[in-house]
PDB file of C-alpha atoms in Angstrom:
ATOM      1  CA  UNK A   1     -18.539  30.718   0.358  1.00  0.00           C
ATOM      2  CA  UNK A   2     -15.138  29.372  -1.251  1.00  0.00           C
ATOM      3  CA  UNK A   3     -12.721  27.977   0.351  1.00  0.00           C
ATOM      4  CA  UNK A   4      -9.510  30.486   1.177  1.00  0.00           C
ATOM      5  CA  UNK A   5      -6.278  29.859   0.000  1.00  0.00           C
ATOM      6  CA  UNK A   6      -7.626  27.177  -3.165  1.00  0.00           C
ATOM      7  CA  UNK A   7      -7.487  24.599  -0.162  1.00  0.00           C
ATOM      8  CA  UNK A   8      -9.337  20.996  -0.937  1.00  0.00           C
ATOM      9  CA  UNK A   9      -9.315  18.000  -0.040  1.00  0.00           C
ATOM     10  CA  UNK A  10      -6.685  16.821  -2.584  1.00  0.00           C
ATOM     11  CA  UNK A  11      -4.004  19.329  -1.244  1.00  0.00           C
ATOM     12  CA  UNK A  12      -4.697  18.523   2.387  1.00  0.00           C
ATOM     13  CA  UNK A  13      -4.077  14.760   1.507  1.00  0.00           C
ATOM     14  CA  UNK A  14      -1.095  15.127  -0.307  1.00  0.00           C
ATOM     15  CA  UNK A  15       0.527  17.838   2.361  1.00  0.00           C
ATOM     16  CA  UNK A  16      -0.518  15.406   4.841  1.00  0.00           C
ATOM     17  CA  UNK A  17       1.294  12.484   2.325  1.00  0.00           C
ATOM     18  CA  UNK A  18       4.227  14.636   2.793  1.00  0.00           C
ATOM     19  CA  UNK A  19       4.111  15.215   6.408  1.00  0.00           C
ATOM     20  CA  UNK A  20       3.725  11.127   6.816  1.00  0.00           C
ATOM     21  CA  UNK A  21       6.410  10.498   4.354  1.00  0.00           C
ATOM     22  CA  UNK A  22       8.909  12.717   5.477  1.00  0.00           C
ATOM     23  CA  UNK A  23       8.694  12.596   9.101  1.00  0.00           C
ATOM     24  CA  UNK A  24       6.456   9.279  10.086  1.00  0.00           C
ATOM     25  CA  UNK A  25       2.602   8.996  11.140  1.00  0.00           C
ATOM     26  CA  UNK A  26       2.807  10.212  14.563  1.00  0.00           C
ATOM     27  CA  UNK A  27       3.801  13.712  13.488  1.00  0.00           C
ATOM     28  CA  UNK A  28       0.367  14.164  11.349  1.00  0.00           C
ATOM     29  CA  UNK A  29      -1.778  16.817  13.758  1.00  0.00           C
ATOM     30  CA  UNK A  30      -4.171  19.268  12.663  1.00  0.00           C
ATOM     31  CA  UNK A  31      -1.084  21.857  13.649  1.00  0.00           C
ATOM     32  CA  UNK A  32       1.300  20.525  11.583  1.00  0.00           C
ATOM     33  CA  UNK A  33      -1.184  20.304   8.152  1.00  0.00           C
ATOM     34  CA  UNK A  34      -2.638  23.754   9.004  1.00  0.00           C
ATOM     35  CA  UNK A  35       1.472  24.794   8.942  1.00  0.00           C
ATOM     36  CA  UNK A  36       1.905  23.159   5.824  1.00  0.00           C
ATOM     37  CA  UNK A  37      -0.622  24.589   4.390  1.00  0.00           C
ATOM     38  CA  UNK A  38      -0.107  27.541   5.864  1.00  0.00           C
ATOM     39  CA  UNK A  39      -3.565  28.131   7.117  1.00  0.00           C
ATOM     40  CA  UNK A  40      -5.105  28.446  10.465  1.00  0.00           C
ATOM     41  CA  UNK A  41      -5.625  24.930  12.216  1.00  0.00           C
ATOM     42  CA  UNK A  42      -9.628  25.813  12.667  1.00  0.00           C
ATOM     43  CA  UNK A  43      -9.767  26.316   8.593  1.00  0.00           C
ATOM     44  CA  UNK A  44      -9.235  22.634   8.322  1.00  0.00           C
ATOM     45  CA  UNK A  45     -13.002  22.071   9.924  1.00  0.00           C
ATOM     46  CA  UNK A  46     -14.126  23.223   6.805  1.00  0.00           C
ATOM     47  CA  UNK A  47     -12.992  20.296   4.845  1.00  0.00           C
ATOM     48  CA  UNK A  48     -12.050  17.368   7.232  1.00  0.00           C
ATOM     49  CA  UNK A  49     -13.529  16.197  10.624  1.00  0.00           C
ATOM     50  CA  UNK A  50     -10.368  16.234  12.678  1.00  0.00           C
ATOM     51  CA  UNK A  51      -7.352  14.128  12.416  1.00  0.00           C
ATOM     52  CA  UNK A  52      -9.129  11.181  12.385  1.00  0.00           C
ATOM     53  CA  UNK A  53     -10.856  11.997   9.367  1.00  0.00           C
ATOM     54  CA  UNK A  54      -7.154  12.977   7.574  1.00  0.00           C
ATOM     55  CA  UNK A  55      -5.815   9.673   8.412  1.00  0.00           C
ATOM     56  CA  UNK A  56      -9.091   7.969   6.905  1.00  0.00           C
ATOM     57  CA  UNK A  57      -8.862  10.005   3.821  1.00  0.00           C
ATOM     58  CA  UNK A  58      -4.573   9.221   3.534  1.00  0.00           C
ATOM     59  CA  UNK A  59      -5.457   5.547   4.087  1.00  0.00           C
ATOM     60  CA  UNK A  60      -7.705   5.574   0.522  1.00  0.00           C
ATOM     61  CA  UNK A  61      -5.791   7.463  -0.466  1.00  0.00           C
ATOM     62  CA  UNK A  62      -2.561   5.270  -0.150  1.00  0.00           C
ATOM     63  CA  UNK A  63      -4.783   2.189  -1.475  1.00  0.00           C
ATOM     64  CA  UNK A  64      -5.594   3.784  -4.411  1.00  0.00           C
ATOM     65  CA  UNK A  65      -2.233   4.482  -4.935  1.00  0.00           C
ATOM     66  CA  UNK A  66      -1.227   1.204  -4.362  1.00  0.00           C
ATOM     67  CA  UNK A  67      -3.564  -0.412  -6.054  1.00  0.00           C
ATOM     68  CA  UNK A  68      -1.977   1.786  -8.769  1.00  0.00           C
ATOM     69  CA  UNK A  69       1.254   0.814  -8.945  1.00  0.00           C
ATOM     70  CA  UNK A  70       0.667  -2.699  -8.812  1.00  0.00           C
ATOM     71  CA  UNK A  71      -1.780  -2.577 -11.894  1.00  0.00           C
ATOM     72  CA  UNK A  72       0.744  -0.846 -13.738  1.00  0.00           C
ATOM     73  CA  UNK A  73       3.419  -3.639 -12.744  1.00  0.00           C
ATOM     74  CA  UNK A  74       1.244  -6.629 -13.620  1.00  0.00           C
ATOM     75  CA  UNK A  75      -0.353  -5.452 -16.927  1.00  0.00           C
ATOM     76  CA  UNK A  76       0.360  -7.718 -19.467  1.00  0.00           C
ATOM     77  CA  UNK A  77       2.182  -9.927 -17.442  1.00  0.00           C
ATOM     78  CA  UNK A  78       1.023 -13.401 -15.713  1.00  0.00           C
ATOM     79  CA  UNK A  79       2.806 -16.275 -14.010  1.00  0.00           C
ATOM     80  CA  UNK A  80       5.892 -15.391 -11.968  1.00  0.00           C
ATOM     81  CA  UNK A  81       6.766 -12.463 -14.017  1.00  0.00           C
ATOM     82  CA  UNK A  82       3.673 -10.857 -12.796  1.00  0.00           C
ATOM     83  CA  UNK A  83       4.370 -11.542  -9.315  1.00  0.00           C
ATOM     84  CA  UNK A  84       7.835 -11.060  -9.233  1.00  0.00           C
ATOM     85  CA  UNK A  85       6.547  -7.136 -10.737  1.00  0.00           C
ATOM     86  CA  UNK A  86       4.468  -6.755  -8.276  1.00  0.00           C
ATOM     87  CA  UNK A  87       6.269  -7.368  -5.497  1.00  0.00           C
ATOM     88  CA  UNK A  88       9.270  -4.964  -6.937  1.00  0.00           C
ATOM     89  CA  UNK A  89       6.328  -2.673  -7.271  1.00  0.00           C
ATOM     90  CA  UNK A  90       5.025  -2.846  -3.846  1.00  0.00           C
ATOM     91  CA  UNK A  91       8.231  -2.634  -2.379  1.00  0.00           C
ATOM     92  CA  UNK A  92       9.789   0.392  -4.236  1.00  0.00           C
ATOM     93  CA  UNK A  93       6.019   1.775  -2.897  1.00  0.00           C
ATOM     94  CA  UNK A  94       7.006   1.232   0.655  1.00  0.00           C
ATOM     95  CA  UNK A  95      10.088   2.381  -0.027  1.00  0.00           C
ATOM     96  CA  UNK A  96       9.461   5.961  -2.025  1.00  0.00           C
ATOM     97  CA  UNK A  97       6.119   6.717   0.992  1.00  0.00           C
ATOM     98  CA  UNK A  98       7.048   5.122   4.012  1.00  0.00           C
ATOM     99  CA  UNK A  99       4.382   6.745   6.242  1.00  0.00           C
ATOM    100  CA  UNK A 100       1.746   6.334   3.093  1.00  0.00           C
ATOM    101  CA  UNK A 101       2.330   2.645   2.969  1.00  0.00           C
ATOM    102  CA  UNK A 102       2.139   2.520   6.933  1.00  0.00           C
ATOM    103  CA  UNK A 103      -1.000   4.086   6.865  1.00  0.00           C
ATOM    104  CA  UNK A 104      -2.235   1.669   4.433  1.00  0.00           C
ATOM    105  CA  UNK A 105      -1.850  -1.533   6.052  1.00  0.00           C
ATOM    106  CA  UNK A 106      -4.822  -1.379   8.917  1.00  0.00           C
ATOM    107  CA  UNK A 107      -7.800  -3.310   8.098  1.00  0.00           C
ATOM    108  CA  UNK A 108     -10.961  -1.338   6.775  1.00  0.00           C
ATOM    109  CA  UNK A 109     -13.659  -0.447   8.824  1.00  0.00           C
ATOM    110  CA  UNK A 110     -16.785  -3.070   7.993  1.00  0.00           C
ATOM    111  CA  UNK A 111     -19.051   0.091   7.701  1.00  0.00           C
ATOM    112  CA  UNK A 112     -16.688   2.448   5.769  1.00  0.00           C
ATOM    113  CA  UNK A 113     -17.468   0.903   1.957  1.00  0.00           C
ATOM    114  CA  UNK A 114     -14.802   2.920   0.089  1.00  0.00           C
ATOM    115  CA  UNK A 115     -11.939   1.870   1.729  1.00  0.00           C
ATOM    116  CA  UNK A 116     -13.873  -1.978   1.841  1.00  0.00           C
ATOM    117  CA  UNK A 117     -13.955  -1.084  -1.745  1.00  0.00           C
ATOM    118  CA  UNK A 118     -10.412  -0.502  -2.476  1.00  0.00           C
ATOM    119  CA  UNK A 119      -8.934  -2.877  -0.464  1.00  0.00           C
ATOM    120  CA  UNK A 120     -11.426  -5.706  -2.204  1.00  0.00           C
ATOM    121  CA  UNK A 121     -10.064  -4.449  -5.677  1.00  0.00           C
ATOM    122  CA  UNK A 122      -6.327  -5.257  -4.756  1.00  0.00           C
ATOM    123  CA  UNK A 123      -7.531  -8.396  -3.103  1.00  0.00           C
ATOM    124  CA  UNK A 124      -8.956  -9.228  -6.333  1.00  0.00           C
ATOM    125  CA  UNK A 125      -6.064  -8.736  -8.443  1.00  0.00           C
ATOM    126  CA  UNK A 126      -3.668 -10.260  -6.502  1.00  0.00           C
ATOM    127  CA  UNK A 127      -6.030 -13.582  -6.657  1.00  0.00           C
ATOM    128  CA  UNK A 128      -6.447 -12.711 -10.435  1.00  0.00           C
ATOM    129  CA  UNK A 129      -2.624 -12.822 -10.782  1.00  0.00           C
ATOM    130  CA  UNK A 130      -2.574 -16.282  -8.538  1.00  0.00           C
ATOM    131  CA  UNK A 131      -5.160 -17.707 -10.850  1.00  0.00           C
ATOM    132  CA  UNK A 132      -2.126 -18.740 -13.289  1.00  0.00           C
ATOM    133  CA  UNK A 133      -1.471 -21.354 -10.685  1.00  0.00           C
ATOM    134  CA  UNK A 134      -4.817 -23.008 -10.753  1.00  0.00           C
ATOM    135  CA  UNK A 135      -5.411 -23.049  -6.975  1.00  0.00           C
ATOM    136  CA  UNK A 136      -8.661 -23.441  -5.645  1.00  0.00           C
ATOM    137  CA  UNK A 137     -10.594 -20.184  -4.255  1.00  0.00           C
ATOM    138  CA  UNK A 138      -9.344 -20.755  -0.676  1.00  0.00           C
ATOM    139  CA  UNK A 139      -5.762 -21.497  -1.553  1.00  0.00           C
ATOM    140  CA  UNK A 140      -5.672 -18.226  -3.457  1.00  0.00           C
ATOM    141  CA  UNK A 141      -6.651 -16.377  -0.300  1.00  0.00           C
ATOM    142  CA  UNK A 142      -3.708 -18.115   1.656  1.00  0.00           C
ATOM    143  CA  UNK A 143      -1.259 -17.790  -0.975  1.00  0.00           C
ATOM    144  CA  UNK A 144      -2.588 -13.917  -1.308  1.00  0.00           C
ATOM    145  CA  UNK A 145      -1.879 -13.867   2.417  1.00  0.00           C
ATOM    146  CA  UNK A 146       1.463 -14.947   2.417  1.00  0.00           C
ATOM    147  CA  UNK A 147       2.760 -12.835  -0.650  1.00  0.00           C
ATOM    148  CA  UNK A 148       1.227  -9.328   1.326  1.00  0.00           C
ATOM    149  CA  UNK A 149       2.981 -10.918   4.930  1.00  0.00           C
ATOM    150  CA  UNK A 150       6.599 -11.775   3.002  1.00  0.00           C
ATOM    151  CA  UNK A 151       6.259  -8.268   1.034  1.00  0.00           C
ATOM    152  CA  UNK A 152       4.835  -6.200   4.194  1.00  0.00           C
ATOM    153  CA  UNK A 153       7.369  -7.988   6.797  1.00  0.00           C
ATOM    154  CA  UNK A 154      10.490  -7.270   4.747  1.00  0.00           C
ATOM    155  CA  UNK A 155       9.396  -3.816   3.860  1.00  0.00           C
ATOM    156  CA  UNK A 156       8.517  -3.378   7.818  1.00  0.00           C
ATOM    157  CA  UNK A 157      11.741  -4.780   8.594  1.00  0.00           C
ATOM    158  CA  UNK A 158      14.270  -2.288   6.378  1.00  0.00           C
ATOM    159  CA  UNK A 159      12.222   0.513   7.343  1.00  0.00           C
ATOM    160  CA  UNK A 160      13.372  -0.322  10.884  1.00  0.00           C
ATOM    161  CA  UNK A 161      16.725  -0.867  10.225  1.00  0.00           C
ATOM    162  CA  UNK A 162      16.105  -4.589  11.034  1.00  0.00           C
ATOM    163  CA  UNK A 163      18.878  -5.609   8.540  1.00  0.00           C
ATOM    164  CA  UNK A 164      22.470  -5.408   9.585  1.00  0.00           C
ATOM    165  CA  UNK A 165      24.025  -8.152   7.637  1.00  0.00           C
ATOM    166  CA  UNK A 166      26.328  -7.131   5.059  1.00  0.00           C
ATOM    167  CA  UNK A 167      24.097  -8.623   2.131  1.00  0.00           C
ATOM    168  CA  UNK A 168      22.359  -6.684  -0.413  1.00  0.00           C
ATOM    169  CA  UNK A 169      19.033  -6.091   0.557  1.00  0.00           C
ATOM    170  CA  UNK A 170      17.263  -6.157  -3.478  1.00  0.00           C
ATOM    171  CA  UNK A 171      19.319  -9.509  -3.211  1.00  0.00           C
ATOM    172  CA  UNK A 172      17.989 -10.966  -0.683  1.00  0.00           C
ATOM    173  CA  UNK A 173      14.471  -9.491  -1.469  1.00  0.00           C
ATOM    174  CA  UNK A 174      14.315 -11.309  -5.104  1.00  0.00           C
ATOM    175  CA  UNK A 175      15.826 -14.678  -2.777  1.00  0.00           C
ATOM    176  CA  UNK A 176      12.481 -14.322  -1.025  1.00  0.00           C
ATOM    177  CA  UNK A 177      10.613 -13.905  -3.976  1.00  0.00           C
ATOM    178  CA  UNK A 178      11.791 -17.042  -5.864  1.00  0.00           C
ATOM    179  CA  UNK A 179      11.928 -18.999  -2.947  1.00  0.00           C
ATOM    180  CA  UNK A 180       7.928 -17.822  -2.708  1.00  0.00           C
ATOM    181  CA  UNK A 181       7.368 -18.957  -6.254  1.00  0.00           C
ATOM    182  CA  UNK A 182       9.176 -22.166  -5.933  1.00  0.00           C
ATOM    183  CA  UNK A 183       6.761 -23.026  -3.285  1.00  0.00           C
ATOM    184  CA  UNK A 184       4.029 -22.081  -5.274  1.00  0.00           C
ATOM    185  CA  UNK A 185       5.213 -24.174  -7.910  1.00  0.00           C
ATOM    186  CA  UNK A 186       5.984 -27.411  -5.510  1.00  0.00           C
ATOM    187  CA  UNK A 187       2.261 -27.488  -4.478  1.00  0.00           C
ATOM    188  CA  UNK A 188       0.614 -26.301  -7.629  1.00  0.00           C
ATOM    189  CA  UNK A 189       2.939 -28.217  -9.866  1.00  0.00           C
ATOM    190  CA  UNK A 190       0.311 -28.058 -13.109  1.00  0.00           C
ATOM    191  CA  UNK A 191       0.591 -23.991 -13.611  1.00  0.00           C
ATOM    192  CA  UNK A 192      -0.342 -22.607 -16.206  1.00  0.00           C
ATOM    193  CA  UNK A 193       2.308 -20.795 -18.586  1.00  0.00           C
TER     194      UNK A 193
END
């Protein structure tokens, strides 16, 4: 039997991407997507496994997108123009799907291989795009580490209202940036250009 209303799994995680964006995480119930989608909550059973089950789905979802944006930002770019793209690219992400990019950030499951997947993939590029600094494998990892901690804290922190300083935020955003690449540069003095 087909599914009523032309309701799939790519409208429920985009009305639920709506639902997250617009009014934060904690709204997302089976209720609230079944009134979206103006169904009947049980109808959702035939597609999803509960709410649980939405939120795993949003979370690939919101890697993939990710994951996106960032290769778009960094293609054909390398060095600090490459990072300095893709951290205007992750933040303008966090900034345009607040509850996507919330919903992003836990840690995958060990036993749930597509969203290991993704999350290896933009892992992978953002070492890829560190290469240019000729750091050893491990030094990659921490310098990977530090770029998603400056880029996730700041993001975290203006989607709080954490900043009250009358200072431009993109200012002070591209301050942290350079003042990340200068450090790059101070301990991996023989880059690459």
């Amino acid at each position: 039997m087909a599914p009523r209303n032309g309701i799939n799994l790519d409208k429920i995680v985009r009305a639920a991407t709506e639902i997250i964006d617009s009014n934060g995480l904690e709204e997302l119930t089976l209720t609230s997507l079944a009134q979206k989608l103006e169904i009947r909550p049980p109808s959702l059973y035939n597609h999803v496994n509960g709410v649980q089950d939405v939120r795993r789905l949003l979370s690939i979802y919101g890697l993939e997108q990710l994951l996106s944006v960032i290769l778009r930002a960094v293609s054909g770019r390398s060095g600090d123009e490459a990072i300095r793209e893709m951290a205007k690219a992750y933040f303008r992400f966090a900034r345009t799907h607040p509850g996507l990019y919330e919903i992003t950030l836990m840690a995958p499951a060990p036993e749930d291989e597509e969203m290991q997947r993704v999350s290896k993939e933009i892992v992978e590029l953002v070492v890829r795009v560190l290469a240019a600094y000729r750091m050893d494998p491990t030094d990659a990892i921490h310098a990977a580490r530090s770029l998603r901690s400056l880029l996730h804290g700041f993001a975290a922190l203006e989607q709080r209202g954490g900043f009250g300083l009358p200072v431009a935020l993109d200012d002070s955003y591209t301050h942290m940036i350079d003042t990340y690449l200068a450090g790059l540069h101070a301990r991996y003095p023989h880059k690459s250009d």
